[in-house]
Amino acid sequence: MPGRRSAFQIKVCRQASIYVTLTDPGLAESEAVSKSYAPEATSPLPDRSRIRITNRAGRPDEIRLEGVQPGT
């Protein structure tokens, strides 16, 4: 509907579920709906020897992490 704004509220509780509510202008907030999801896989910490930090005076510093492959 033109001029109508709905508000979504998302609350993350634990790593395995998310709760979502909907609020329309002038109406009460809906009941929370729970949706389960699989947690993201974690990666091992990178070896310190692959991290390069360059202090570039007067410009933003540069931080490079070598040997990282794109995720899927």
XYZ file of C-alpha atoms in Angstrom:
72
model
C 0.000 0.000 0.000
C 1.367 3.465 -0.804
C 2.491 5.448 2.229
C 2.351 2.421 4.502
C 5.440 1.424 6.432
C 5.823 -1.873 8.201
C 8.604 -2.441 10.683
C 10.440 -5.717 11.066
C 12.198 -6.532 14.291
C 14.757 -9.316 14.359
C 16.106 -10.783 17.568
C 18.910 -13.329 17.451
C 18.804 -15.823 20.299
C 21.492 -18.457 20.449
C 23.225 -19.590 17.293
C 20.472 -21.829 16.015
C 17.301 -19.710 15.818
C 16.027 -16.271 14.925
C 12.792 -14.605 16.057
C 10.983 -12.149 13.778
C 8.023 -9.860 14.483
C 6.069 -7.479 12.260
C 4.588 -4.141 13.297
C 2.242 -2.127 11.075
C 1.559 1.556 11.874
C -1.294 1.827 14.360
C -1.347 -1.907 15.069
C 0.197 -4.050 17.758
C 3.367 -6.040 17.228
C 2.759 -9.557 15.886
C 3.619 -12.716 17.728
C 7.273 -13.687 17.348
C 7.937 -16.363 14.737
C 10.931 -18.629 15.283
C 13.063 -19.901 12.399
C 15.943 -22.328 12.902
C 19.126 -22.077 10.877
C 22.460 -23.829 10.698
C 25.359 -21.869 12.213
C 28.128 -20.742 9.889
C 31.251 -22.817 9.739
C 34.248 -21.292 11.450
C 37.696 -21.007 9.962
C 40.959 -21.595 11.765
C 42.920 -18.494 12.745
C 45.444 -17.400 10.113
C 49.143 -17.893 10.705
C 50.651 -14.604 11.943
C 53.337 -14.782 9.271
C 50.612 -14.269 6.606
C 49.409 -10.964 8.086
C 51.072 -7.781 6.765
C 50.356 -4.407 8.384
C 51.693 -1.241 6.750
C 51.595 2.070 8.608
C 51.038 4.624 5.847
C 51.608 7.983 7.542
C 48.955 10.516 6.559
C 46.840 7.850 4.846
C 44.804 4.890 6.100
C 46.934 1.952 7.209
C 46.929 -1.179 5.073
C 46.277 -4.656 6.456
C 46.783 -7.609 4.109
C 46.104 -11.273 4.767
C 47.981 -13.494 2.323
C 46.894 -16.952 1.178
C 43.150 -16.569 1.781
C 40.802 -18.400 -0.581
C 37.296 -17.072 -1.326
C 34.530 -18.775 0.632
C 31.520 -20.506 -0.849
